[in-house]
Every structure is written in structure tokens, then in C-alpha cells.
Short mmCIF file of C-alpha atoms in Angstrom, two decimals:
data_model
loop_
_atom_site.label_atom_id
_atom_site.label_comp_id
_atom_site.label_asym_id
_atom_site.label_seq_id
_atom_site.Cartn_x
_atom_site.Cartn_y
_atom_site.Cartn_z
CA MET A 39 36.40 22.51 15.66
CA THR A 40 34.81 19.92 13.39
CA GLU A 41 33.00 16.64 13.84
CA ALA A 42 33.90 13.27 12.32
CA ARG A 43 32.89 12.54 8.76
CA LEU A 44 29.24 13.27 8.15
CA ILE A 45 28.47 9.68 7.17
CA ASP A 46 29.92 8.19 10.36
CA GLY A 47 26.78 8.95 12.34
CA PHE A 48 24.49 6.82 10.16
CA ASP A 49 23.88 3.16 9.31
CA ALA A 50 22.20 3.71 5.93
CA VAL A 51 21.88 6.19 3.10
CA LEU A 52 18.51 6.52 1.36
CA ALA A 53 19.40 8.20 -1.92
CA ASP A 54 17.20 9.81 -4.53
CA LEU A 55 18.15 9.13 -8.15
CA ASP A 56 17.85 11.97 -10.66
CA GLY A 57 19.86 14.97 -9.46
CA VAL A 58 21.76 12.86 -6.92
CA VAL A 59 23.17 9.83 -8.77
CA TYR A 60 22.65 11.02 -12.32
CA ALA A 61 21.49 14.03 -14.29
CA GLY A 62 19.58 13.13 -17.40
CA GLN A 63 21.50 10.38 -19.19
CA HIS A 64 24.80 10.87 -17.38
CA ALA A 65 26.17 9.98 -13.94
CA ILE A 66 27.03 12.90 -11.70
CA ALA A 67 30.79 13.16 -11.21
CA GLY A 68 31.96 11.23 -8.16
CA ALA A 69 28.50 9.93 -7.25
CA ALA A 70 29.12 6.28 -8.14
CA GLU A 71 32.41 6.22 -6.26
CA ALA A 72 30.83 7.76 -3.17
CA LEU A 73 28.04 5.20 -3.18
CA GLU A 74 30.51 2.35 -3.74
CA SER A 75 32.43 3.42 -0.64
CA LEU A 76 29.40 2.93 1.62
CA ALA A 77 29.87 -0.84 1.64
CA GLY A 78 33.42 -0.46 2.97
CA ALA A 79 32.09 1.71 5.77
CA ASP A 80 29.44 -0.93 6.63
CA ILE A 81 26.64 1.46 5.70
CA ALA A 82 23.56 0.17 3.91
CA LEU A 83 22.46 1.75 0.65
CA ALA A 84 18.91 2.14 -0.60
CA TYR A 85 17.61 4.01 -3.61
CA VAL A 86 14.21 5.68 -3.20
CA THR A 87 12.19 6.78 -6.20
CA ASN A 88 8.61 7.81 -6.86
CA ASN A 89 8.67 5.90 -10.13
CA ALA A 90 5.96 3.25 -9.92
CA SER A 91 6.12 1.88 -13.46
CA ARG A 92 9.68 0.47 -13.65
CA SER A 93 10.61 -2.68 -11.77
CA ALA A 94 13.45 -2.72 -9.24
CA ASP A 95 15.44 -4.93 -11.63
CA VAL A 96 15.15 -2.37 -14.43
CA VAL A 97 16.12 0.55 -12.17
CA ALA A 98 19.09 -1.37 -10.74
CA ALA A 99 20.31 -2.28 -14.22
CA HIS A 100 20.12 1.37 -15.25
CA LEU A 101 22.14 2.42 -12.20
CA ARG A 102 24.79 -0.24 -12.87
CA SER A 103 25.10 0.99 -16.44
CA LEU A 104 26.11 4.36 -14.97
CA GLY A 105 28.71 2.74 -12.72
CA ALA A 106 26.73 2.93 -9.48
CA PRO A 107 26.44 -0.11 -7.18
CA ALA A 108 22.90 -1.41 -7.34
CA ARG A 109 20.95 -4.59 -6.74
CA ALA A 110 17.21 -4.95 -7.17
CA ASP A 111 16.80 -5.40 -3.41
CA GLN A 112 18.35 -1.95 -2.91
CA VAL A 113 15.74 -0.17 -5.05
CA PHE A 114 12.54 1.03 -3.42
CA GLY A 115 9.90 2.62 -5.60
CA SER A 116 6.56 4.05 -4.64
CA ALA A 117 4.90 0.94 -6.10
CA LEU A 118 6.36 -1.28 -3.37
CA ALA A 119 5.63 1.31 -0.69
CA GLY A 120 2.09 1.63 -2.02
CA ALA A 121 1.50 -2.12 -2.04
CA GLU A 122 2.77 -2.46 1.53
CA LEU A 123 0.76 0.56 2.65
CA LEU A 124 -2.36 -0.97 1.11
CA ALA A 125 -1.72 -4.38 2.68
CA ALA A 126 -1.62 -2.73 6.10
CA ARG A 127 -5.10 -1.30 5.53
CA VAL A 128 -7.03 -4.30 4.19
CA ALA A 129 -7.26 -7.95 5.15
CA ALA A 130 -5.23 -10.67 3.43
CA GLY A 131 -7.03 -11.95 0.35
CA SER A 132 -8.87 -8.68 -0.25
CA ARG A 133 -9.76 -7.79 -3.81
CA VAL A 134 -7.82 -4.89 -5.28
CA LEU A 135 -8.35 -2.94 -8.48
CA VAL A 136 -4.91 -2.01 -9.77
CA VAL A 137 -4.80 1.09 -11.94
CA GLY A 138 -1.20 1.12 -13.07
CA SER A 139 1.62 -1.03 -14.41
CA LYS A 140 2.17 -4.79 -14.40
CA THR A 141 4.95 -4.17 -11.89
CA LEU A 142 2.44 -2.62 -9.50
CA ALA A 143 -0.01 -5.51 -9.98
CA ASP A 144 2.72 -8.06 -9.27
CA LEU A 145 3.70 -6.25 -6.06
CA VAL A 146 0.07 -6.21 -4.92
CA ARG A 147 -0.23 -9.97 -5.51
CA ALA A 148 2.97 -10.47 -3.50
CA GLN A 149 1.13 -8.95 -0.52
CA ASP A 150 -1.38 -11.83 -0.57
CA LEU A 151 -4.03 -9.69 -2.22
CA GLU A 152 -6.23 -10.57 -5.19
CA VAL A 153 -6.04 -8.34 -8.26
CA VAL A 154 -9.37 -7.81 -10.03
CA PRO A 155 -9.94 -6.17 -13.43
CA SER A 156 -12.82 -3.78 -12.80
CA ALA A 157 -15.10 -2.10 -10.30
CA GLU A 158 -17.79 -4.64 -11.20
CA GLU A 159 -15.82 -7.13 -9.07
CA LEU A 160 -16.61 -4.96 -6.02
CA PRO A 161 -12.98 -4.47 -4.98
CA ASP A 162 -12.16 -3.71 -1.36
CA ALA A 163 -9.43 -1.32 -2.46
CA VAL A 164 -7.98 0.63 -5.37
CA ILE A 165 -4.29 1.30 -5.84
CA GLN A 166 -3.34 3.87 -8.44
CA GLY A 167 0.10 4.20 -10.00
CA PHE A 168 1.49 5.55 -13.25
CA SER A 169 1.57 3.75 -16.56
CA PRO A 170 1.66 5.40 -19.99
CA GLU A 171 -0.97 2.90 -21.15
CA LEU A 172 -3.65 4.16 -18.76
CA GLY A 173 -6.73 5.69 -20.33
CA TRP A 174 -10.13 7.15 -19.50
CA LYS A 175 -11.72 3.75 -18.95
CA ASP A 176 -9.11 2.87 -16.32
CA LEU A 177 -9.70 6.11 -14.45
CA ALA A 178 -13.46 5.59 -14.68
CA GLU A 179 -13.15 2.11 -13.11
CA ALA A 180 -11.08 3.61 -10.30
CA ALA A 181 -13.68 6.34 -9.76
CA TYR A 182 -16.55 3.82 -9.63
CA ALA A 183 -14.76 1.74 -6.99
CA VAL A 184 -13.59 4.70 -4.90
CA ALA A 185 -17.06 6.26 -4.96
CA ALA A 186 -18.47 2.92 -3.76
CA GLY A 187 -16.24 3.06 -0.69
CA ALA A 188 -13.09 1.18 -1.66
CA VAL A 189 -9.88 2.01 0.23
CA TRP A 190 -7.80 4.19 -2.12
CA VAL A 191 -4.01 4.30 -2.19
CA ALA A 192 -1.90 6.31 -4.65
CA THR A 193 1.70 5.33 -5.20
CA ASN A 194 2.68 8.97 -5.71
CA THR A 195 1.20 12.31 -6.69
CA ASP A 196 3.94 13.72 -8.93
CA MET A 197 2.15 16.19 -11.17
CA SER A 198 4.70 15.95 -13.98
CA ILE A 199 7.35 13.62 -15.35
CA PRO A 200 10.26 14.58 -17.61
CA GLN A 201 10.27 13.00 -21.05
CA ALA A 202 12.60 13.32 -24.03
CA ARG A 203 10.13 15.68 -25.71
CA GLY A 204 9.46 17.77 -22.60
CA ILE A 205 7.37 17.69 -19.43
CA ALA A 206 4.38 15.32 -19.45
CA PRO A 207 1.52 14.75 -16.98
CA GLY A 208 2.49 12.50 -14.08
CA ASN A 209 0.54 10.21 -11.79
CA GLY A 210 -0.65 13.16 -9.73
CA THR A 211 -2.71 14.47 -12.65
CA LEU A 212 -4.43 11.08 -13.01
CA VAL A 213 -5.04 10.85 -9.28
CA ALA A 214 -6.47 14.36 -9.39
CA ALA A 215 -8.95 13.29 -12.07
CA VAL A 216 -10.31 10.51 -9.85
CA ALA A 217 -10.37 12.85 -6.86
CA ALA A 218 -12.33 15.43 -8.85
CA ALA A 219 -14.84 12.80 -9.91
CA THR A 220 -15.35 11.31 -6.44
CA GLY A 221 -14.70 14.16 -4.03
CA LYS A 222 -12.29 11.88 -2.14
CA GLN A 223 -8.54 11.83 -1.54
CA PRO A 224 -6.19 8.83 -1.47
CA VAL A 225 -3.61 7.77 1.06
CA VAL A 226 -0.24 8.47 -0.62
CA ALA A 227 2.83 6.23 -0.33
CA GLY A 228 5.47 8.13 -2.28
CA LYS A 229 7.39 11.30 -1.65
CA PRO A 230 6.83 13.63 0.07
CA GLU A 231 5.00 11.25 2.42
CA ALA A 232 6.89 9.18 4.96
CA ALA A 233 5.85 5.69 3.82
CA LEU A 234 8.44 5.28 1.05
CA PHE A 235 11.32 6.20 3.35
CA GLU A 236 9.99 3.99 6.13
CA THR A 237 9.67 1.08 3.70
CA ALA A 238 13.25 1.46 2.48
CA ALA A 239 14.68 1.80 5.98
CA ARG A 240 12.78 -1.24 7.22
CA HIS A 241 13.92 -3.45 4.35
CA VAL A 242 17.62 -2.59 4.76
CA GLY A 243 17.46 -2.83 8.55
CA ALA A 244 18.34 0.82 9.17
CA ARG A 245 17.83 2.42 12.56
CA ASN A 246 19.50 5.73 11.78
CA ALA A 247 19.24 6.49 8.08
CA LEU A 248 20.31 9.63 6.24
CA VAL A 249 18.05 10.77 3.40
CA VAL A 250 19.99 12.41 0.56
CA GLY A 251 18.09 14.25 -2.15
CA ASP A 252 18.16 17.26 -4.42
CA ARG A 253 14.56 18.45 -3.96
CA LEU A 254 13.24 20.20 -0.89
CA ASP A 255 9.56 19.53 -1.60
CA THR A 256 9.91 15.77 -2.06
CA ASP A 257 13.15 14.27 -0.73
CA ILE A 258 13.75 16.61 2.19
CA LEU A 259 10.12 17.04 3.17
CA GLY A 260 9.53 13.28 2.98
CA GLY A 261 12.63 12.45 4.99
CA ASN A 262 11.70 15.03 7.61
CA ARG A 263 8.19 13.58 7.85
CA ALA A 264 9.71 10.14 8.39
CA GLY A 265 11.71 11.52 11.32
CA MET A 266 15.04 10.97 9.57
CA LYS A 267 18.01 13.28 9.12
CA THR A 268 18.14 14.87 5.69
CA ALA A 269 20.91 16.20 3.44
CA LEU A 270 20.29 18.46 0.45
CA VAL A 271 22.87 17.74 -2.23
CA LEU A 272 23.53 20.65 -4.56
CA THR A 273 23.83 18.67 -7.80
CA GLY A 274 20.18 18.82 -8.82
CA VAL A 275 17.08 20.99 -8.63
CA ASP A 276 17.32 23.00 -5.42
CA THR A 277 20.02 25.51 -4.56
CA LEU A 278 21.51 27.33 -1.60
CA GLN A 279 19.12 30.19 -2.29
CA THR A 280 16.00 28.00 -2.30
CA ALA A 281 17.20 26.17 0.82
CA LEU A 282 17.64 29.45 2.70
CA ALA A 283 14.12 30.53 1.76
CA ALA A 284 12.50 27.14 2.44
CA VAL A 285 9.44 26.65 4.61
CA TYR A 286 10.17 25.07 7.97
CA ASP A 287 9.29 21.45 7.14
CA GLU A 288 11.39 21.43 3.96
CA ARG A 289 14.63 22.49 5.66
CA PRO A 290 17.48 19.97 5.51
CA ASP A 291 19.76 19.09 8.39
CA TYR A 292 22.81 19.24 6.13
CA LEU A 293 23.85 21.11 3.00
CA ILE A 294 26.44 19.24 0.91
CA PRO A 295 27.93 20.03 -2.50
CA SER A 296 27.96 16.40 -3.70
CA LEU A 297 27.80 12.82 -2.46
CA ALA A 298 31.58 12.88 -2.00
CA ALA A 299 31.04 15.30 0.92
CA LEU A 300 29.51 12.45 2.93
CA TYR A 301 33.09 11.44 3.70
CA GLU A 302 34.19 14.90 4.81
CA PRO A 303 33.86 16.52 8.26
CA TYR A 304 30.75 18.62 8.69
CA PRO A 305 31.19 21.87 10.62
CA VAL A 306 29.76 21.97 14.11
CA ALA A 307 26.86 24.39 14.57
CA ARG A 308 27.60 27.02 17.21
CA SER A 309 25.45 29.94 18.22
CA GLU A 310 25.71 32.63 20.85
CA GLY A 311 23.98 35.96 21.19
CA GLY A 312 22.18 35.57 17.88
CA VAL A 313 25.42 34.86 15.97
CA HIS A 314 25.50 31.49 14.22
CA ARG A 315 28.86 29.99 13.25
CA ARG A 316 29.82 27.26 10.80
CA GLY A 317 33.52 26.75 10.31
CA GLN A 318 35.17 30.15 9.91
CA ALA A 319 31.95 31.83 8.79
CA SER A 320 29.22 33.42 10.89
CA ALA A 321 25.85 35.04 10.33
CA ARG A 322 23.23 37.04 12.20
CA VAL A 323 19.75 38.29 11.32
CA GLU A 324 18.93 42.00 11.23
CA GLY A 325 15.28 42.52 10.37
CA GLU A 326 14.72 41.01 6.92
CA SER A 327 18.45 40.73 6.21
CA VAL A 328 21.12 38.18 7.03
CA MET A 329 24.55 39.66 7.71
CA VAL A 330 27.20 37.08 6.80
CA GLU A 331 30.85 37.19 7.84
CA GLY A 332 32.26 35.13 5.00
CA ALA A 333 32.53 34.87 1.25
CA GLU A 334 29.50 34.21 -0.96
CA THR A 335 31.45 31.34 -2.53
CA ASP A 336 32.02 29.67 0.87
CA LEU A 337 29.50 26.92 1.62
CA ASP A 338 30.02 27.39 5.36
CA ALA A 339 28.87 30.99 4.96
CA TRP A 340 25.58 29.74 3.51
CA ARG A 341 25.28 27.10 6.22
CA ALA A 342 25.69 29.83 8.83
CA ALA A 343 23.16 32.03 7.03
CA CYS A 344 20.61 29.21 6.93
CA SER A 345 21.15 28.48 10.62
CA ALA A 346 20.63 32.12 11.56
CA TRP A 347 17.59 32.71 9.35
CA TRP A 348 15.89 29.43 10.25
CA SER A 349 16.46 30.06 13.95
CA ALA A 350 14.84 33.48 13.62
CA HIS A 351 11.90 32.03 11.62
CA PRO A 352 11.35 28.54 13.06
CA LEU A 353 7.78 28.09 11.80
CA GLN A 354 8.02 29.89 8.46
CA ASP A 355 5.16 28.50 6.37
CA ARG A 356 5.80 30.35 3.11
CA VAL A 357 8.85 30.75 0.93
CA LEU A 358 10.63 33.88 2.12
CA SER A 359 13.99 35.06 0.84
CA PRO A 360 15.96 37.38 3.11
CA ARG A 361 18.42 39.95 1.87
CA LEU A 362 21.98 38.65 2.14
CA ARG A 363 25.02 40.78 2.85
CA PHE A 364 28.40 39.09 2.63
CA THR A 365 31.40 40.88 4.10
CA ARG A 366 33.95 39.32 1.81
#
């Protein structure tokens, strides 16, 4: 027994970018076509990214160059979420020190807030986002204002960002510098917090959105915190093994091989007497092992294994990998 297509239960898809739509410089096979088909199913599409330095126009143009459907009003970065989060915490016309890109400053102004250049202007708030041009003086100004009592919002706290030459420090490292200097912590808009997902859903008018991402600790955790259903797509960072071992608040509702699987039936979860079934596969927990009736290459076998293990460890707060035994 199977349900209707997975996508049929939702009115919007909130999709991560890298690892979901593209990998590096190339589109993931079938991703653009799957996203294009959402319009025909009357399902809204939003892209959610922690990037706070590129404008929505630039991100949309990049996605279109890869064949994916994208308009600027479908792209939601942590800069927009941060600006809206800040506007909800200070009065209209408040002075804001922007430590970040021109894109971030423009979004803050669009919230009827005044951008000021330094802590000497006694800003009511500080918003901190990534820009490769930021230096020590910028971080010092942020620290002066935060220490003086300004409301502090960070667009995201990604500790690293991939670059052509390797992994470089991300916004989280710069936020950490200000936190170390002031002994304070910001309110965070981006993944894995809920604000970015809530912003995207609100703008596209979604009441029942599905978050699709490739990372448990950002996409899935953030979607779960926003109270949305989440799908881990296996075209990026995380795997079936890491999903099985995930802590309780990083567990996805669905495991799918690619975006194309949104249009396929998803097996109904059935359980009885400690045996969890997905499709033709089943699994049960014995101590620290999961006994799986199914092939290791069968995704339903892994879905059953996750269901069994997660049910046995509902509040698991550390990564814990069980032993797996497949019968065929």
C-alpha cells in the first residue's frame, strides 16, 4: 500500500541550493526538471540560502543559467530574513549599523530603518552579515555598538564557506569574534534557525511547505524548528548512514534519492510489535543493532531502519550509529 505522490500533500517547496539544485558548478541531474514541474502542479517554489552577500537577482540569474526556474522574488537569503527579523525588534526609523554587504544595507533600508556608518552614531541595532571586504575596523565598530546595548542580529552563523581555493572562514567566525569581545550572543536569522524558512513561506503564501535540503544540521534542523515537514535529498552532503545516526531534532520526515522523487509515491509507515515496515522492507531494533529484512541497496530498507531506530531512541541527543544487519 502506498500513498499519493509525496509532493501532493504540500503547497510549496522550500529548496536549498548547493547539494540540491547544483553541485559545485553543475546542475544535479533532473533537478531543474523537477523544479520546473512544480508550477504545473500549482505548488509554489522558494529557494532558501544562508548566503547574505549575493542579491536575489544574482542568485536567480545563476540558477537560470543552470536551467532551473528562478525569479528574484523566489530567492530568500539570510540577509532578507535578518532584515525582517531586525525590523520586528526595533521601531521604524531606528538607526542600524550594518556590518556586511551593500545588499544587506539595502534590505535594511527597505524595512524603514536608517543605516549609519559607525558606533559613534549610537545605533539602536547592529546587523551582521558576510562580505569579503569586512575587516577588523568593521568588527570593532560592531563590538562597540553591541557592548553599548544595541540589538544584535546575525544573518547566519556558517563557520565556513567553500571557495575555489578551499574552505574559508564564514560569517560565523566573524560573529564569533564580536561575541568573544562583548560576551554577548546575537539573534540569528539563517539556518538552522526558523526565521529564514518562516520568511520564505510567508512571502510565497505557503501554509504547508516542504523543506528540501541535503544537510541535517542546517536544512533539516531549521525546517524542523519552523514546524515544517522536511525531506533529506541524497544528492549532497548527508547520507543514509548519517541520517540513521542523527540526533532527534535533525531527523527528516522523508528520505528521497533526488528531487525527481517528489513526484513518486512515498511508502506508508507501518509498525506493529516493534517491527517497522516501509514498502516490502521491514526493520526491528535488537539492543544496539537494527535487523533489516531487505537489501542494503533498497532505499525502503533504510527508511524502515530509520523508523525503527528513531522510534527506539526518540530523544537521542548525540550522534549514535547502530549496527545494521541486512538479510539480503
